[in-house]
mmCIF file of N, CA and C in Angstrom:
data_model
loop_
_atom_site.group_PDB
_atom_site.id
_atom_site.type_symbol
_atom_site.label_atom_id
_atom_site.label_comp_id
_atom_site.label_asym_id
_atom_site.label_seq_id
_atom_site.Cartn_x
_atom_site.Cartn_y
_atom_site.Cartn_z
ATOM 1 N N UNK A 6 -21.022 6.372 -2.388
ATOM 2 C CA UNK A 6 -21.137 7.752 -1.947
ATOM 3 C C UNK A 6 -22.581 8.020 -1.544
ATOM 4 N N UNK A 7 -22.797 8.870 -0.176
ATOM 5 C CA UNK A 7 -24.029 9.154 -0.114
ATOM 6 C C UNK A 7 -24.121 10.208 0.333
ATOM 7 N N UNK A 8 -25.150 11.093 0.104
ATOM 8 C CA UNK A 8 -25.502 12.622 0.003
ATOM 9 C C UNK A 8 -25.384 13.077 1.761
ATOM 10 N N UNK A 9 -24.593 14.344 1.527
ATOM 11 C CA UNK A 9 -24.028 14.906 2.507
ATOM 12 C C UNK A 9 -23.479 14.113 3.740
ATOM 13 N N UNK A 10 -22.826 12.808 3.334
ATOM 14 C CA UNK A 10 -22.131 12.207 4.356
ATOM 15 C C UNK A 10 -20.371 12.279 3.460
ATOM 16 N N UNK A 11 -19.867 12.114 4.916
ATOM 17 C CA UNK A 11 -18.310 12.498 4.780
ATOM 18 C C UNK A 11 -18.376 10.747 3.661
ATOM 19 N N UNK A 12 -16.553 11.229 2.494
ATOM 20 C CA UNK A 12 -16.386 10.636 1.505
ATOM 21 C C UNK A 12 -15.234 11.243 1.332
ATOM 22 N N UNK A 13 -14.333 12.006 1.975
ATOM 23 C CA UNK A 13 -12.795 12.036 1.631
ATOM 24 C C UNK A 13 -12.398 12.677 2.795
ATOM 25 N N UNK A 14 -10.923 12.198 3.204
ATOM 26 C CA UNK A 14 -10.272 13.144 3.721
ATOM 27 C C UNK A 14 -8.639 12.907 3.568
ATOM 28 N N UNK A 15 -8.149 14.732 3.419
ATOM 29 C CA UNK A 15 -6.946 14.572 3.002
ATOM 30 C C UNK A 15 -5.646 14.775 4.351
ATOM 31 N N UNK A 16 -4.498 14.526 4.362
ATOM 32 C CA UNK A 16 -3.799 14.960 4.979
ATOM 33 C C UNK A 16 -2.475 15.462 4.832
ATOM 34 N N UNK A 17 -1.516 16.557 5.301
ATOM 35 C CA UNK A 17 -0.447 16.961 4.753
ATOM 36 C C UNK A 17 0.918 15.557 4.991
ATOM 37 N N UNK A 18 1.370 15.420 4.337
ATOM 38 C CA UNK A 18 2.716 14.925 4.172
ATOM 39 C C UNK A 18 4.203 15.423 3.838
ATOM 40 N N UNK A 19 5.561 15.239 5.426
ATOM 41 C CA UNK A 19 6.381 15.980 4.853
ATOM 42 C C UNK A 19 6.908 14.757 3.939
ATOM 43 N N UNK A 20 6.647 13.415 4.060
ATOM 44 C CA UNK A 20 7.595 12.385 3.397
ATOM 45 C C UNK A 20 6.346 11.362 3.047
ATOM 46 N N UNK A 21 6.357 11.954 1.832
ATOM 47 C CA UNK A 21 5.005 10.445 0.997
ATOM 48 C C UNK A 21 5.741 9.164 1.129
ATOM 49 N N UNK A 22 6.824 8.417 0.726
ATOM 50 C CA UNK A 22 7.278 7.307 0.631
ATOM 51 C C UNK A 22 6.884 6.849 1.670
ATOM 52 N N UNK A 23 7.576 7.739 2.607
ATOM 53 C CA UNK A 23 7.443 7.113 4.315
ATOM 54 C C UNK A 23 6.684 6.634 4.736
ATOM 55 N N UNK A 24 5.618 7.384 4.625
ATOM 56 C CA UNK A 24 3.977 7.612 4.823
ATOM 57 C C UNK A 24 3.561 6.727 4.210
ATOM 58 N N UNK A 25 3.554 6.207 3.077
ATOM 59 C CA UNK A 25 3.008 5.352 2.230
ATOM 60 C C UNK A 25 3.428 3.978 2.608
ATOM 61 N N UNK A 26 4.827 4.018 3.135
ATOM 62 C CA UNK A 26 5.560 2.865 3.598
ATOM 63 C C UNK A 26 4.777 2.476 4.538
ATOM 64 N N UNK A 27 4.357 3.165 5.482
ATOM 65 C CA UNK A 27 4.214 3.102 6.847
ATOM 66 C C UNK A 27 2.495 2.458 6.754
ATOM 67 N N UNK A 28 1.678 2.815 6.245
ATOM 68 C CA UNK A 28 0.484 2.501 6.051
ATOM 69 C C UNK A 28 0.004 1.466 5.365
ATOM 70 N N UNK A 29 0.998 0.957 4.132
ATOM 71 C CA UNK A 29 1.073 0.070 3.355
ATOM 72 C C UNK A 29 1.529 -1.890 4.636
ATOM 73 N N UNK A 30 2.662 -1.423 5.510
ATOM 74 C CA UNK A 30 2.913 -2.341 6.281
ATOM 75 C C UNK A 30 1.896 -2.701 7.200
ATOM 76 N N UNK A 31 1.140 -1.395 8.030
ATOM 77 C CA UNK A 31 0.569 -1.636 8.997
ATOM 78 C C UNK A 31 -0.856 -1.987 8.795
ATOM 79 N N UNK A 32 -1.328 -1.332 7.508
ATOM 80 C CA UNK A 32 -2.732 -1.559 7.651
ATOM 81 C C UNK A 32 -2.879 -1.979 6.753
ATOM 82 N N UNK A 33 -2.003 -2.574 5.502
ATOM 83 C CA UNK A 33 -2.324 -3.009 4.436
ATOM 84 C C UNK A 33 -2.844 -2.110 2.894
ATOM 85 N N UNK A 34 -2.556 -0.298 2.829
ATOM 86 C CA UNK A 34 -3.452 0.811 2.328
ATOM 87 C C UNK A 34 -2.391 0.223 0.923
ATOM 88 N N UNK A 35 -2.929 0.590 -0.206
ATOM 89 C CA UNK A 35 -2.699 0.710 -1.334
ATOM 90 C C UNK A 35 -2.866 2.200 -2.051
ATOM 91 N N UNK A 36 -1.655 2.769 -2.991
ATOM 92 C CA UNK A 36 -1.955 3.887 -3.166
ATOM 93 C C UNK A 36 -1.736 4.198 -4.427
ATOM 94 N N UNK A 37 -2.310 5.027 -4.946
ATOM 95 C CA UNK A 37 -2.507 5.598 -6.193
ATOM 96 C C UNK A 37 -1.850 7.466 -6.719
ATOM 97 N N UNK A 38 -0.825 7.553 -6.805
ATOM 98 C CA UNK A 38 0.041 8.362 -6.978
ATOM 99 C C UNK A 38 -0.489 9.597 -8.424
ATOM 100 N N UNK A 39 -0.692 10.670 -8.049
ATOM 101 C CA UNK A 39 -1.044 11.674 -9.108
ATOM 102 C C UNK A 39 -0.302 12.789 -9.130
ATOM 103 N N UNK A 40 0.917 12.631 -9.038
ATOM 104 C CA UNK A 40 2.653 13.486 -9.369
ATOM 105 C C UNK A 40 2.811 12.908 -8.538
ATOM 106 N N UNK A 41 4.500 13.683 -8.161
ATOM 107 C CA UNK A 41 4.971 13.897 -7.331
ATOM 108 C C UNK A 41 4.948 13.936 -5.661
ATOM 109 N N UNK A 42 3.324 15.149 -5.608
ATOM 110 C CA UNK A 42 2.748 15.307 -4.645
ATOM 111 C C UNK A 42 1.840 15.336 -4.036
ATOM 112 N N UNK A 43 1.693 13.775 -4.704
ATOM 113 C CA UNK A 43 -0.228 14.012 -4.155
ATOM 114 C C UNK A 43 0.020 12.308 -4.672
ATOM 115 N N UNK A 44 -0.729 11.382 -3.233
ATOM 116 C CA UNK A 44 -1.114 10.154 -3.353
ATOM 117 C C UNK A 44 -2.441 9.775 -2.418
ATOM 118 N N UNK A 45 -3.070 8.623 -3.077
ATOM 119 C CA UNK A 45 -4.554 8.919 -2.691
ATOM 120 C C UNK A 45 -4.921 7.254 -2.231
ATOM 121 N N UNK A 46 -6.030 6.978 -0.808
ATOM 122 C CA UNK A 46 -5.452 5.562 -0.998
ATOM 123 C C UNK A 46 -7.220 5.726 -0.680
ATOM 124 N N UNK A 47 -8.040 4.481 -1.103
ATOM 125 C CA UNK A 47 -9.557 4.157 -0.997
ATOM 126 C C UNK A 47 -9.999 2.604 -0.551
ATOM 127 N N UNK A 48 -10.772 2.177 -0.359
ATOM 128 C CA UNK A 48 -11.300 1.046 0.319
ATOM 129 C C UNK A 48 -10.758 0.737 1.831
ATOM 130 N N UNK A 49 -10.567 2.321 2.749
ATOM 131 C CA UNK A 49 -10.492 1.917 4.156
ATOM 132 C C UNK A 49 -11.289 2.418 5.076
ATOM 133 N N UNK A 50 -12.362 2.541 4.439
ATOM 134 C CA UNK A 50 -13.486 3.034 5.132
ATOM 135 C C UNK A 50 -14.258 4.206 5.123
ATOM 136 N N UNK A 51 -12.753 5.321 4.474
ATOM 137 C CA UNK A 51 -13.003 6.651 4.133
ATOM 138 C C UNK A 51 -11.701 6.446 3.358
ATOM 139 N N UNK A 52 -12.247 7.006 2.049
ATOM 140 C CA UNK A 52 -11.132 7.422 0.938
ATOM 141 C C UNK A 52 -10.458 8.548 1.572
ATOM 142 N N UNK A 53 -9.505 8.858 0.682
ATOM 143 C CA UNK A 53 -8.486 9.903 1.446
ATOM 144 C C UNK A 53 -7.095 9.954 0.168
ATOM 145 N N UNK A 54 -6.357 11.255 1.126
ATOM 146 C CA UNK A 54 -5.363 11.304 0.459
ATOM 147 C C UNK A 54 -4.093 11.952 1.081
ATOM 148 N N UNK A 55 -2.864 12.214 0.647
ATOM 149 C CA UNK A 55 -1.904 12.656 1.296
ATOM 150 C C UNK A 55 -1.144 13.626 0.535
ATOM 151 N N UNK A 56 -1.543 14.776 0.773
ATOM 152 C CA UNK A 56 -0.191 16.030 -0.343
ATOM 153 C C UNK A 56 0.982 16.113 0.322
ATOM 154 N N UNK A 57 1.711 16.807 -0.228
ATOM 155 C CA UNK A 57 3.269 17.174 0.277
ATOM 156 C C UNK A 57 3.226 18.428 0.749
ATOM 157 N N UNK A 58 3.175 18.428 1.809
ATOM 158 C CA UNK A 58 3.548 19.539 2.760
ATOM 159 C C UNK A 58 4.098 19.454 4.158
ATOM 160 N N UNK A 59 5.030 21.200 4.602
ATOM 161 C CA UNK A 59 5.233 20.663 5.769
ATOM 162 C C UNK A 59 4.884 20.506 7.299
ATOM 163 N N UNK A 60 3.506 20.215 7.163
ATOM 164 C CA UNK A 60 2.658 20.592 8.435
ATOM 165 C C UNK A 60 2.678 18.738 8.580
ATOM 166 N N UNK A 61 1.482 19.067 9.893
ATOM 167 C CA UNK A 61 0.897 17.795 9.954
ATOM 168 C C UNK A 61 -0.386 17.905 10.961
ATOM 169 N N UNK A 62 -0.875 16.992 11.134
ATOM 170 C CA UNK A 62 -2.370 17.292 11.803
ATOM 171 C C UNK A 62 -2.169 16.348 13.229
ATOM 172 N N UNK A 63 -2.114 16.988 14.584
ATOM 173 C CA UNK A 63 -1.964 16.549 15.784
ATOM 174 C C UNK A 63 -2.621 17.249 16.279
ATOM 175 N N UNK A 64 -3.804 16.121 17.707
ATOM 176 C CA UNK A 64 -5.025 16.732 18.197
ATOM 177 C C UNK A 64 -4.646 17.827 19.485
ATOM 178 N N UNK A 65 -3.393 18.221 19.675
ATOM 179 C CA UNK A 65 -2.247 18.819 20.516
ATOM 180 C C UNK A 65 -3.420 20.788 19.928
ATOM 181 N N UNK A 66 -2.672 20.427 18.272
ATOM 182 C CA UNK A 66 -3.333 21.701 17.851
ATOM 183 C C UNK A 66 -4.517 21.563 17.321
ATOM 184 N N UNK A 67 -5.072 21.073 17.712
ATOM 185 C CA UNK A 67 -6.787 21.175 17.418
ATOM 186 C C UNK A 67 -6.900 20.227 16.219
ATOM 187 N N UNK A 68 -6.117 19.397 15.409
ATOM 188 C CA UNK A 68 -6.516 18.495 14.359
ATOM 189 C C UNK A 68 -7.462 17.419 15.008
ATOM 190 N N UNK A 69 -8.255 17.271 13.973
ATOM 191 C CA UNK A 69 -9.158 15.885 14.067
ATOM 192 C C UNK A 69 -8.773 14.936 14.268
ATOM 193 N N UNK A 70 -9.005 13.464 15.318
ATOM 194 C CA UNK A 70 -8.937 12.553 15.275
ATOM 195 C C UNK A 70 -9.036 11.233 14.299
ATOM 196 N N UNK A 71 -8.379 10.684 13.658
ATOM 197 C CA UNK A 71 -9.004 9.645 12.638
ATOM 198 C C UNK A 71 -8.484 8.285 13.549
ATOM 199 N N UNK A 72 -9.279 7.417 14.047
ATOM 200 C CA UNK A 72 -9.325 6.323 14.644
ATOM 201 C C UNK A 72 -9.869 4.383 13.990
ATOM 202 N N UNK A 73 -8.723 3.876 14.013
ATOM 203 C CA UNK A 73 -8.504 2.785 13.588
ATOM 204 C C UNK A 73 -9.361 1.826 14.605
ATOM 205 N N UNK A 74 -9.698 1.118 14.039
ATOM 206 C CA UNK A 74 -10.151 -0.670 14.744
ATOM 207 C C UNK A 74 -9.804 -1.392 14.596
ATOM 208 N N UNK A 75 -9.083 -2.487 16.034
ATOM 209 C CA UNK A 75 -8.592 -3.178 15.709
ATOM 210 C C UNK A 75 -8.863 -4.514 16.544
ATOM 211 N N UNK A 76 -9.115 -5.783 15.875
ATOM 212 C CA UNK A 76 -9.592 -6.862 16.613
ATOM 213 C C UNK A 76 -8.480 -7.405 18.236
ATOM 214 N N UNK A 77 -7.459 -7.044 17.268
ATOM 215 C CA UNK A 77 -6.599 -7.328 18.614
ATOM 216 C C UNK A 77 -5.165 -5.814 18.941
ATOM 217 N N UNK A 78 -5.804 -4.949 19.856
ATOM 218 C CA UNK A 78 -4.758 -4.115 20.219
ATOM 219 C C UNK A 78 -3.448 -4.101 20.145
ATOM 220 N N UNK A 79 -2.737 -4.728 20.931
ATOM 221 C CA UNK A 79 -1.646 -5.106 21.418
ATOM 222 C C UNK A 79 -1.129 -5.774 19.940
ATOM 223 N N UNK A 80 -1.318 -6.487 18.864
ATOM 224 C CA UNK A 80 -0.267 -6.915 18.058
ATOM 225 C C UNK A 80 -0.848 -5.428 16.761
ATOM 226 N N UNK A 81 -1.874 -4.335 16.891
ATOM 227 C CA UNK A 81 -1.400 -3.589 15.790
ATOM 228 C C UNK A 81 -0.410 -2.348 16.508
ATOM 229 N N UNK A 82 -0.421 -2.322 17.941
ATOM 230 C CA UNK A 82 0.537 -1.656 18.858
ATOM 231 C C UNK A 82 1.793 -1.821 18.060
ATOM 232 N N UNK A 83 2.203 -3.165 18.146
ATOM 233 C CA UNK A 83 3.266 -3.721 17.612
ATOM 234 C C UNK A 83 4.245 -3.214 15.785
ATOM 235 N N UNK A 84 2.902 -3.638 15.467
ATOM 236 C CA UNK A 84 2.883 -3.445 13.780
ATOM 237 C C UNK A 84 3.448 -1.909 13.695
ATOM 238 N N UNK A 85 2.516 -0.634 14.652
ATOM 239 C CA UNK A 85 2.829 0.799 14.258
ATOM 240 C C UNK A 85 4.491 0.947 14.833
ATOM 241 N N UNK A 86 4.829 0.650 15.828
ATOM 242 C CA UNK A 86 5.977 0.626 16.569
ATOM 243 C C UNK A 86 7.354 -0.065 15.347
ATOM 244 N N UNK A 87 6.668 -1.220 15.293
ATOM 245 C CA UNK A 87 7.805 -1.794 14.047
ATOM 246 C C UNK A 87 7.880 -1.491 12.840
ATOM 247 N N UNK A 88 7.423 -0.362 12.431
ATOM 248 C CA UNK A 88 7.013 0.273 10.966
ATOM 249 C C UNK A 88 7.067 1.717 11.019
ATOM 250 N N UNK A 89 7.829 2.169 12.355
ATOM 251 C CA UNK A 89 8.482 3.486 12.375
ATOM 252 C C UNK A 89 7.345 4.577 12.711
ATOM 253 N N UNK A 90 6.478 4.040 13.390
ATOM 254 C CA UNK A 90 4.696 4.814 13.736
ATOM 255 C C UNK A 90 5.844 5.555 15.033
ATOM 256 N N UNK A 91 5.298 5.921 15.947
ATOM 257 C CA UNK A 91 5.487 6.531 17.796
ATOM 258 C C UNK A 91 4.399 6.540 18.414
ATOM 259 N N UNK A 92 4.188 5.830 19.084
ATOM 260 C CA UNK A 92 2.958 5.862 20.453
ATOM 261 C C UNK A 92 2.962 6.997 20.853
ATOM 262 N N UNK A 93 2.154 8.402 21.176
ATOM 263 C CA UNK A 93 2.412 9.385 21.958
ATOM 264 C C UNK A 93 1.140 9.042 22.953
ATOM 265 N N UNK A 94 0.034 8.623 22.957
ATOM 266 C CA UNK A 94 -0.198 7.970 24.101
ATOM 267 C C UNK A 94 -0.510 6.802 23.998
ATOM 268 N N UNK A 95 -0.277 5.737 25.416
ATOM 269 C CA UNK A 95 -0.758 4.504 25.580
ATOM 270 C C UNK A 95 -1.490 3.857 25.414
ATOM 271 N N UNK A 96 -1.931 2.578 25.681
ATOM 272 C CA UNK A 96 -2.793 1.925 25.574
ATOM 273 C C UNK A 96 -3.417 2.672 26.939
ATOM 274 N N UNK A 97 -4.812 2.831 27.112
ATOM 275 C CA UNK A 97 -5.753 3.114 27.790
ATOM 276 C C UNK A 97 -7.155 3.069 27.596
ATOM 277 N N UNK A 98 -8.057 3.187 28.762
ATOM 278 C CA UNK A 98 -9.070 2.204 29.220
ATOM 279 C C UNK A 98 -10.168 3.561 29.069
ATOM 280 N N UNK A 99 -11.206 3.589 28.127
ATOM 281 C CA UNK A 99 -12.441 4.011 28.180
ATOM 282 C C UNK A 99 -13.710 3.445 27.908
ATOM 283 N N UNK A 100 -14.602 4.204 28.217
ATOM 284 C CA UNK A 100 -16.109 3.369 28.587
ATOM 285 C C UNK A 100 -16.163 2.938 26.964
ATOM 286 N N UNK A 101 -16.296 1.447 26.806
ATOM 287 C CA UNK A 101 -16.132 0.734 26.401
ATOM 288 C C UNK A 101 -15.098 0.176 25.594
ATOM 289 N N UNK A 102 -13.711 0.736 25.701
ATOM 290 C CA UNK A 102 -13.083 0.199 24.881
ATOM 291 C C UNK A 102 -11.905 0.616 25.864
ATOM 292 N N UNK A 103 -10.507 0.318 24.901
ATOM 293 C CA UNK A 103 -9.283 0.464 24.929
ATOM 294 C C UNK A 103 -8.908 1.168 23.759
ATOM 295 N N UNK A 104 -7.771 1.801 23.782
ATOM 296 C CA UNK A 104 -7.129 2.868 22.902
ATOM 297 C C UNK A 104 -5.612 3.127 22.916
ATOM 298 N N UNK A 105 -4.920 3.397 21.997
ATOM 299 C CA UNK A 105 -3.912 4.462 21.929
ATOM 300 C C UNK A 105 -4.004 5.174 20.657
ATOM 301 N N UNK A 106 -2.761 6.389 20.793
ATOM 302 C CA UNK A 106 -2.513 7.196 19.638
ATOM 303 C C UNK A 106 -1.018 7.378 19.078
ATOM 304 N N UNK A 107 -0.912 7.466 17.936
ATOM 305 C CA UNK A 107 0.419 7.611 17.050
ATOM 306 C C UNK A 107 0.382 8.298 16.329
ATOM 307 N N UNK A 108 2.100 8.901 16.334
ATOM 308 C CA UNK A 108 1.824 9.248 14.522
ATOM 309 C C UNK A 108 2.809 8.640 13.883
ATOM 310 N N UNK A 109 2.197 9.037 12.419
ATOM 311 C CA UNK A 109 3.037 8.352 11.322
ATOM 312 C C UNK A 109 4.367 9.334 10.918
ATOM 313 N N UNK A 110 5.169 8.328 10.109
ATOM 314 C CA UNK A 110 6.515 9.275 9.949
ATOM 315 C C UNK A 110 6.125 10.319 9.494
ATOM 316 N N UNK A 111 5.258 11.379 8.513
ATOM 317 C CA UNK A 111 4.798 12.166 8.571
ATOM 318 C C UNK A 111 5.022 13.223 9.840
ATOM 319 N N UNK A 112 4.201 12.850 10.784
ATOM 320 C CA UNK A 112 3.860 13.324 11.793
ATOM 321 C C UNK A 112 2.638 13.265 12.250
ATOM 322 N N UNK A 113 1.519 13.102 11.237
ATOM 323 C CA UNK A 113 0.294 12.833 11.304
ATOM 324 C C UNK A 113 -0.588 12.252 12.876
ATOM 325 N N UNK A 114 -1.478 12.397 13.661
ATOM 326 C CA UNK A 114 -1.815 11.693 14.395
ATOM 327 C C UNK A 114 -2.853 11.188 14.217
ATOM 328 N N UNK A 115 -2.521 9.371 14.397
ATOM 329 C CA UNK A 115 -4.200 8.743 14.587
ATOM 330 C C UNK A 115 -4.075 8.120 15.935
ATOM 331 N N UNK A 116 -5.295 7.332 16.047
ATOM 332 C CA UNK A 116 -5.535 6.355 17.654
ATOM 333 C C UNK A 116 -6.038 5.127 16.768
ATOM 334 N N UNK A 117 -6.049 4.158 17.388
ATOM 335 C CA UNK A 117 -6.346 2.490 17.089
ATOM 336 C C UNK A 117 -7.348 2.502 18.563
ATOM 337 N N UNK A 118 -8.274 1.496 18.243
ATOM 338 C CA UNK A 118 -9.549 1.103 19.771
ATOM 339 C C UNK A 118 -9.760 -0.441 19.245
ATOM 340 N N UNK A 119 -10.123 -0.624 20.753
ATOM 341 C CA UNK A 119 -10.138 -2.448 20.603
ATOM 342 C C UNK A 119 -11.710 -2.287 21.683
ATOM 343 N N UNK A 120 -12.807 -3.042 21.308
ATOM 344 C CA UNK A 120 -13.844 -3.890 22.722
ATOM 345 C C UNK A 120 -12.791 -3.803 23.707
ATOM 346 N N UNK A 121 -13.119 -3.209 24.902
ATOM 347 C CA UNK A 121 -12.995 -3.488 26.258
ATOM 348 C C UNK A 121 -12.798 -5.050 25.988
ATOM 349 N N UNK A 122 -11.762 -5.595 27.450
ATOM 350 C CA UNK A 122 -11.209 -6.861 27.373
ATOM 351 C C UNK A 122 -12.773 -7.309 28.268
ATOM 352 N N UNK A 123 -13.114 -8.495 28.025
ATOM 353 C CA UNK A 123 -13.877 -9.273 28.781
ATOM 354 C C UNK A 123 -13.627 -10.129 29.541
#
């Protein structure tokens, strides 16, 4: 932890299992459960957590972006797609990289970025 730098962030969940399912396959997250409604997962760069509720955070309505890295695009494309994620946008091309965005069964939205291809 270091002074006044970000060190958590939470997000709503209508379906923890799901959610947990879904993150556990794709990115490997491990989670730590405190009831019912509230699970918390740490060592991915930014700790975090997931309550039970029925919202969700999409950059549509002004939610924040949380963006993944990934050495090779195209097979974690794969991974979110086969683990019940949804592409809502593509793979696409910005100054320096490549990108898309998903959300999780939740509803949640993140993006994954890869190095520009060389």
């Amino acid at each position: 932890m270091e002074h006044e730098k970000l060190n958590y962030v939470e997000f709503a969940a209508k379906d923890l299992a799901a959610t947990k399912a879904f993150f556990s396959a794709v990115f490997g997250w491990q989670f730590v459960d405190y009831g019912p409604e509230y699970t918390a997962f740490d060592n991915q760069g930014l700790e975090g957590g997931f309550y039970y509720a029925e919202m969700a955070s999409q950059t549509a309505n002004g939610g924040a972006l949380l963006v993944f890295y990934s050495d090779n695009l195209e097979e974690t494309l794969e991974k979110v797609e086969g683990n019940g994620g949804q592409v809502v946008k593509a793979i696409f091309t910005f100054p320096g990289g490549r990108r898309f965005h998903f959300v999780e069964p939740s509803g949640n939205e993140f993006a994954v970025w890869s190095n520009a291809v060389v």
